Coordinates of C-alpha atoms and ligand atoms in Angstrom, one line a residue:
M1 CA -0.4 23.3 -144.5
S2 CA 2.5 22.3 -142.2
E3 CA 4.6 25.2 -140.7
V4 CA 8.4 25.7 -141.7
V5 CA 10.7 25.7 -138.9
L6 CA 14.4 26.5 -139.2
L7 CA 16.3 25.6 -136.0
T8 CA 19.9 26.4 -135.6
G9 CA 22.3 23.7 -133.8
G10 CA 19.6 20.9 -134.2
T11 CA 22.3 18.2 -134.1
S12 CA 22.9 18.0 -130.4
G13 CA 21.5 18.9 -127.0
I14 CA 18.4 21.2 -126.7
G15 CA 18.1 21.8 -130.4
R16 CA 18.1 17.9 -131.3
E17 CA 15.4 17.1 -128.8
A18 CA 13.2 20.5 -130.2
A19 CA 13.8 19.4 -133.7
E20 CA 12.3 15.9 -133.0
I21 CA 9.3 17.3 -130.9
L22 CA 8.3 19.6 -133.7
A23 CA 8.8 17.1 -136.4
A24 CA 6.2 14.8 -134.3
Q25 CA 3.9 17.5 -134.3
G26 CA 4.2 17.8 -138.1
A27 CA 6.4 20.8 -138.8
I28 CA 8.7 20.5 -141.4
V29 CA 12.1 21.0 -139.6
L30 CA 15.1 22.5 -141.5
F31 CA 18.2 22.2 -138.9
T32 CA 21.7 23.0 -139.0
G33 CA 24.9 21.9 -137.4
R34 CA 28.8 21.3 -138.4
D35 CA 28.6 17.3 -137.7
R36 CA 27.5 15.7 -140.7
E37 CA 26.8 12.3 -139.1
A38 CA 24.9 13.9 -136.3
G39 CA 23.1 15.9 -139.0
R40 CA 22.4 12.3 -140.7
E41 CA 20.8 10.6 -137.5
V42 CA 18.8 13.5 -136.6
L43 CA 17.3 14.0 -140.1
L44 CA 16.3 10.2 -139.7
A45 CA 14.9 10.6 -136.6
V46 CA 13.0 13.6 -137.8
R47 CA 11.7 11.8 -140.8
S48 CA 10.4 8.9 -138.9
A49 CA 8.7 11.1 -136.1
H50 CA 6.3 12.2 -138.5
P51 CA 6.8 10.3 -142.0
E52 CA 4.6 13.0 -143.8
S53 CA 6.6 15.7 -142.6
A54 CA 9.7 16.7 -144.7
G55 CA 12.9 17.7 -143.2
E56 CA 16.4 19.1 -144.0
F57 CA 19.9 19.4 -142.6
Y58 CA 22.1 22.3 -143.8
R59 CA 25.7 21.6 -142.6
V60 CA 26.9 25.3 -141.6
D61 CA 29.9 26.8 -139.5
F62 CA 28.5 29.9 -137.9
A63 CA 32.2 31.0 -137.5
D64 CA 32.0 31.5 -141.3
F65 CA 29.6 34.5 -142.2
E66 CA 30.0 33.5 -145.9
A67 CA 28.6 30.2 -145.2
V68 CA 25.9 31.8 -143.0
R69 CA 24.7 34.1 -146.4
E70 CA 24.8 30.8 -148.2
L71 CA 22.4 29.1 -145.9
A72 CA 20.1 32.2 -145.9
R73 CA 20.2 32.3 -149.9
E74 CA 19.5 28.4 -149.7
I75 CA 16.7 28.6 -147.5
R76 CA 14.8 31.4 -149.2
A77 CA 15.4 29.5 -152.5
D78 CA 14.1 26.1 -151.3
Y79 CA 11.1 27.4 -149.3
D80 CA 8.6 30.2 -150.2
R81 CA 7.4 30.3 -146.4
L82 CA 9.4 30.3 -143.1
D83 CA 7.0 30.4 -140.2
A84 CA 9.7 30.5 -137.5
L85 CA 13.3 30.9 -137.1
V86 CA 14.8 29.3 -133.7
N87 CA 18.5 30.7 -133.3
N88 CA 19.7 28.0 -130.9
A89 CA 23.2 27.1 -132.0
G90 CA 25.8 28.2 -129.3
T91 CA 29.2 27.4 -127.9
S92 CA 31.6 28.1 -125.1
Q93 CA 35.2 28.1 -125.8
S94 CA 38.2 27.8 -122.9
Q95 CA 40.9 29.4 -125.4
R96 CA 40.5 32.6 -127.5
R97 CA 40.0 32.1 -131.1
T98 CA 39.3 34.5 -133.9
T99 CA 37.5 34.5 -137.1
E100 CA 38.9 35.3 -140.4
E101 CA 37.4 39.0 -139.5
G102 CA 39.4 39.0 -136.2
V103 CA 36.1 38.5 -134.1
E104 CA 36.2 36.4 -131.0
F105 CA 34.8 33.1 -131.9
T106 CA 31.9 32.9 -129.2
F107 CA 30.8 36.3 -130.1
A108 CA 30.7 35.3 -133.8
V109 CA 28.8 32.2 -133.3
N110 CA 26.6 33.0 -130.4
H111 CA 25.5 36.5 -131.5
L112 CA 26.8 37.7 -135.0
A113 CA 25.9 34.5 -137.0
P114 CA 22.3 34.5 -135.7
F115 CA 22.3 38.4 -136.4
L116 CA 23.2 37.9 -139.8
L117 CA 21.2 35.0 -140.4
T118 CA 17.8 36.5 -138.8
N119 CA 17.9 40.0 -140.8
L120 CA 18.6 38.0 -144.2
L121 CA 15.6 35.8 -143.3
V122 CA 13.3 38.8 -142.1
P123 CA 11.9 39.3 -145.8
R124 CA 10.6 35.6 -145.9
L125 CA 9.4 35.5 -142.3
R126 CA 7.4 38.9 -143.1
E127 CA 5.7 37.2 -146.2
S128 CA 4.8 34.3 -144.1
A129 CA 3.3 36.4 -141.2
P130 CA 2.3 35.6 -138.4
A131 CA 5.8 34.6 -137.9
R132 CA 8.1 34.3 -134.9
I133 CA 11.8 34.3 -134.1
I134 CA 12.9 32.6 -130.7
N135 CA 16.6 33.0 -129.5
T136 CA 18.0 30.8 -127.4
T137 CA 19.9 32.9 -124.6
S138 CA 20.9 32.0 -120.8
A139 CA 20.3 33.5 -117.5
L140 CA 24.1 33.5 -117.8
H141 CA 23.6 37.1 -119.5
E142 CA 23.1 38.6 -116.0
N143 CA 26.7 38.3 -115.8
G144 CA 27.5 40.1 -119.1
S145 CA 28.9 43.3 -120.0
L146 CA 29.0 44.8 -123.5
S147 CA 30.3 48.3 -122.2
D148 CA 33.4 48.0 -123.9
L149 CA 32.0 46.7 -126.9
E150 CA 35.4 46.6 -129.0
A151 CA 37.3 44.6 -126.3
V152 CA 34.2 41.9 -126.5
V153 CA 34.7 42.0 -130.3
R154 CA 38.3 41.0 -129.9
G155 CA 37.9 38.8 -126.9
E156 CA 39.6 40.7 -124.5
E157 CA 38.8 41.6 -120.6
A158 CA 37.5 44.8 -120.1
D159 CA 40.1 45.6 -117.7
G160 CA 43.0 46.4 -120.5
S161 CA 44.9 43.3 -119.4
G162 CA 44.3 41.7 -122.8
A163 CA 43.4 38.3 -121.2
F164 CA 40.6 35.8 -122.5
D165 CA 37.9 34.6 -120.1
G166 CA 35.8 32.2 -121.7
L167 CA 32.9 32.1 -119.3
D168 CA 32.7 36.0 -119.4
A169 CA 32.8 35.6 -123.2
Y170 CA 30.1 33.4 -123.3
A171 CA 27.8 35.7 -120.8
D172 CA 28.7 38.9 -123.1
S173 CA 27.1 36.9 -126.2
K174 CA 24.1 35.7 -124.3
L175 CA 23.5 39.6 -123.0
A176 CA 24.0 40.4 -126.6
N177 CA 21.2 37.7 -127.5
V178 CA 18.8 39.7 -125.2
L179 CA 19.7 43.1 -126.3
F180 CA 19.4 41.8 -130.1
T181 CA 16.1 40.4 -129.5
V182 CA 14.4 43.5 -127.8
E183 CA 15.6 45.7 -130.5
L184 CA 14.6 43.2 -133.1
A185 CA 11.1 43.3 -131.6
E186 CA 11.0 46.6 -131.8
R187 CA 12.1 46.8 -135.2
L188 CA 9.2 44.3 -136.2
A189 CA 6.5 45.7 -134.6
G190 CA 3.3 46.0 -136.5
T191 CA 4.8 43.4 -139.3
G192 CA 3.4 40.1 -137.9
V193 CA 6.9 38.7 -137.1
T194 CA 7.4 38.4 -133.0
A195 CA 11.0 38.1 -131.5
N196 CA 11.6 36.6 -127.8
C197 CA 14.1 34.9 -126.2
V198 CA 14.6 32.0 -123.9
H199 CA 16.9 30.9 -120.9
P200 CA 16.3 27.2 -121.5
G201 CA 17.2 26.1 -117.8
W202 CA 20.5 24.8 -116.9
I203 CA 21.3 21.3 -118.7
P204 CA 24.5 20.2 -117.8
Q205 CA 24.6 16.9 -119.7
T206 CA 24.3 18.5 -123.4
G207 CA 27.7 19.3 -125.4
L208 CA 28.0 23.0 -124.7
V209 CA 31.1 22.7 -122.8
R210 CA 32.9 20.4 -124.9
N211 CA 35.6 23.1 -125.8
S212 CA 35.9 24.4 -122.1
T213 CA 38.4 23.9 -119.9
G214 CA 39.1 20.5 -117.6
F215 CA 37.7 22.1 -114.8
A216 CA 34.4 23.2 -116.4
R217 CA 33.8 19.8 -117.9
A218 CA 34.7 18.2 -114.8
F219 CA 32.0 20.4 -112.9
T220 CA 29.7 19.7 -115.6
G221 CA 29.9 16.3 -115.9
A222 CA 29.1 16.2 -111.7
A223 CA 26.1 18.5 -112.2
A224 CA 24.9 16.3 -115.1
L225 CA 24.9 13.6 -112.4
V226 CA 22.9 15.6 -110.1
A227 CA 20.6 16.7 -112.8
S228 CA 19.8 13.1 -114.4
V229 CA 18.6 12.3 -110.7
A230 CA 16.5 15.4 -109.7
P231 CA 16.0 18.2 -112.6
V232 CA 14.7 20.8 -110.2
G233 CA 15.4 24.3 -109.7
P234 CA 18.0 25.5 -111.9
F235 CA 18.4 22.5 -113.5
E236 CA 16.1 21.3 -116.4
S237 CA 16.3 17.8 -118.4
V238 CA 17.2 18.1 -122.1
E239 CA 13.5 17.4 -122.8
G240 CA 12.1 20.1 -120.6
A241 CA 14.7 22.8 -122.2
A242 CA 13.4 21.6 -125.8
D243 CA 9.8 22.1 -124.4
A244 CA 10.4 25.6 -123.9
L245 CA 11.8 26.4 -127.1
V246 CA 8.8 24.2 -128.9
Y247 CA 6.5 26.3 -126.7
L248 CA 7.5 29.6 -127.8
T249 CA 7.8 28.4 -131.4
T250 CA 4.4 27.0 -131.6
S251 CA 1.8 27.7 -128.7
D252 CA -1.1 30.1 -129.3
E253 CA -0.5 31.4 -125.8
V254 CA 2.5 33.8 -126.7
A255 CA 1.5 34.3 -130.6
D256 CA 1.0 38.0 -129.8
V257 CA 4.1 38.2 -127.3
S258 CA 7.3 39.9 -128.5
G259 CA 10.3 41.6 -127.1
A260 CA 9.9 39.2 -123.9
Y261 CA 12.5 37.2 -122.1
F262 CA 11.4 33.9 -120.7
D263 CA 12.9 31.5 -118.3
R264 CA 11.6 28.1 -119.8
R265 CA 7.8 28.8 -120.3
E266 CA 7.8 31.8 -117.8
R267 CA 8.0 35.3 -118.6
A268 CA 10.8 36.7 -116.8
S269 CA 12.8 40.1 -116.3
P270 CA 16.2 40.2 -118.1
A271 CA 19.1 42.2 -116.6
K272 CA 18.7 45.8 -116.3
V273 CA 20.9 46.7 -118.8
V274 CA 18.7 45.5 -121.4
G275 CA 16.7 48.6 -121.0
D276 CA 19.5 50.5 -122.4
E277 CA 18.5 51.9 -125.7
E278 CA 21.5 53.6 -126.5
L279 CA 23.3 50.2 -125.8
R280 CA 20.8 48.3 -127.8
R281 CA 21.3 50.6 -130.8
R282 CA 25.0 50.8 -130.4
L283 CA 25.2 47.1 -130.7
W284 CA 23.1 47.0 -133.6
R285 CA 25.0 49.1 -135.4
R286 CA 28.6 47.4 -134.8
S287 CA 26.9 44.1 -135.4
A288 CA 25.7 45.1 -138.9
E289 CA 28.9 46.7 -139.6
L290 CA 30.7 43.4 -138.7
V291 CA 28.6 41.1 -140.9
G292 CA 28.3 43.7 -143.9
L293 CA 24.9 44.7 -143.4
P294 CA 23.4 48.2 -143.9
A295 CA 22.4 49.6 -140.1
S296 CA 18.9 49.8 -141.3
V297 CA 18.0 46.4 -141.4
P298 CA 15.7 44.8 -141.0
E299 CA 14.0 47.3 -143.4
G300 CA 14.7 46.5 -146.9
D301 CA 16.2 43.0 -148.4
P302 CA 19.9 42.8 -148.0
L303 CA 19.5 39.7 -150.4
A304 CA 17.4 41.6 -153.3
Ligands
LIG401 N1 23.2 23.5 -121.4 C1 23.0 24.3 -120.8 O1 22.7 24.4 -119.7 C2 22.5 25.7 -121.5 C3 21.7 27.0 -120.6 C4 21.5 28.3 -120.9 C5 21.5 28.2 -122.3 N2 22.1 27.3 -123.3 C6 21.9 27.7 -124.7 O2 21.3 26.5 -125.4 C7 21.8 26.6 -126.7 C8 21.7 25.1 -127.2 O3 23.1 24.3 -126.4 P1 23.2 23.0 -126.1 O4 23.1 23.0 -124.6 O5 22.3 22.2 -126.4 O6 24.7 22.6 -126.4 P2 25.0 21.6 -127.7 O7 24.5 20.1 -127.0 O8 26.4 21.8 -127.4 O9 24.3 22.1 -129.0 C9 25.0 23.1 -129.6 C10 24.5 23.5 -130.9 O10 25.1 24.4 -131.5 C11 25.8 23.8 -132.9 N3 26.9 25.0 -132.9 C12 28.1 24.8 -132.0 N4 28.9 25.5 -132.4 C13 28.5 25.8 -134.1 C14 29.4 26.6 -134.8 N5 30.4 27.2 -134.6 N6 28.5 26.7 -136.1 C15 27.4 26.1 -136.4 N7 26.8 25.2 -135.1 C16 27.5 25.3 -134.2 C17 26.3 22.5 -132.4 O11 26.1 21.6 -133.8 P3 27.7 21.1 -134.2 O12 28.3 20.4 -132.9 O13 27.2 19.9 -135.0 O14 28.5 21.6 -134.7 C18 24.8 21.9 -131.8 O15 23.9 21.6 -132.8 C19 23.0 27.4 -126.8 O16 22.6 28.5 -127.3 C20 23.5 27.6 -125.5 O17 24.1 28.8 -125.3 C21 22.3 26.4 -122.9

């Protein structure tokens, strides 16, 4: 039977490439994005990559938590198994924007939406065990800080100035990805569902900085040129980055690994602060509160 994989952010960059590879391997690839036209294109590619394997596009804006809930309901109604969830959608913003709930956009899209989606889908993943959760983080998580969590939620620098720094907000959200992964793996121990996170390399040619400043875009454009000639060192090709995601999703070599941080295919050490259990728990409790879930998740079934 074909594996069912839900991959968020499948309409561009790393996710788009990974969707096609997974489909070519015979998986039923369900993927999300906001861009309907890109969704249509990727769906065609996914279906032609392996004519027998079905695929589905779900249009969801992750800044809208009700839409994330609806996605989880739809997936659970449409599929009685889910072998892997790849939380890959991500954004980087140059201007401070907030969701309806008043949460800074980067933190909402990159951390809270996958936190919510994952916890709503854990019951289906548990029923399908062995199953896997993979979170796309970044080596930039090392620059993040969640010691003033409320400032991060509001999108303000921790120095009290009230200023917004898009790169800091991005790094904070990627640190949240790693803390979430480790805490989730602990809470899922013994269920047959693993949780790992991955830095896919630095791939300047994706669409990640499309909402960033002119300087970030110009710098990234120059880096993309270098990377296209020589994807070495920290640089990675889109294919190489997608390979890392696919490896963690399907390889037997990592079937029993959980709570780990990978730099592409290699296990690596995350930032020291990831070992701070109190911080992990505090982030978990506050994230649950912000998305309207009980802090006891993933125990129980919030959709039951
Ligand atoms: N590129 C790098 O160098 C790099 C390095 C380390 C980590 N990463 C991580 O890799 C992941 C993929 O990024 P990428 O480089 O492939 O960037 P990308 O080309 O911009 O792809 C991002 C994906 O996320 C989706 N997305 C963005 N905002 C969204 C929102 N509000 N709601 C729902 N979906 C949204 C996009 O879909 P739509 O455009 O259709 O909405 C797209 O499919 C991200 O988590 C990123 O943080 C990237």
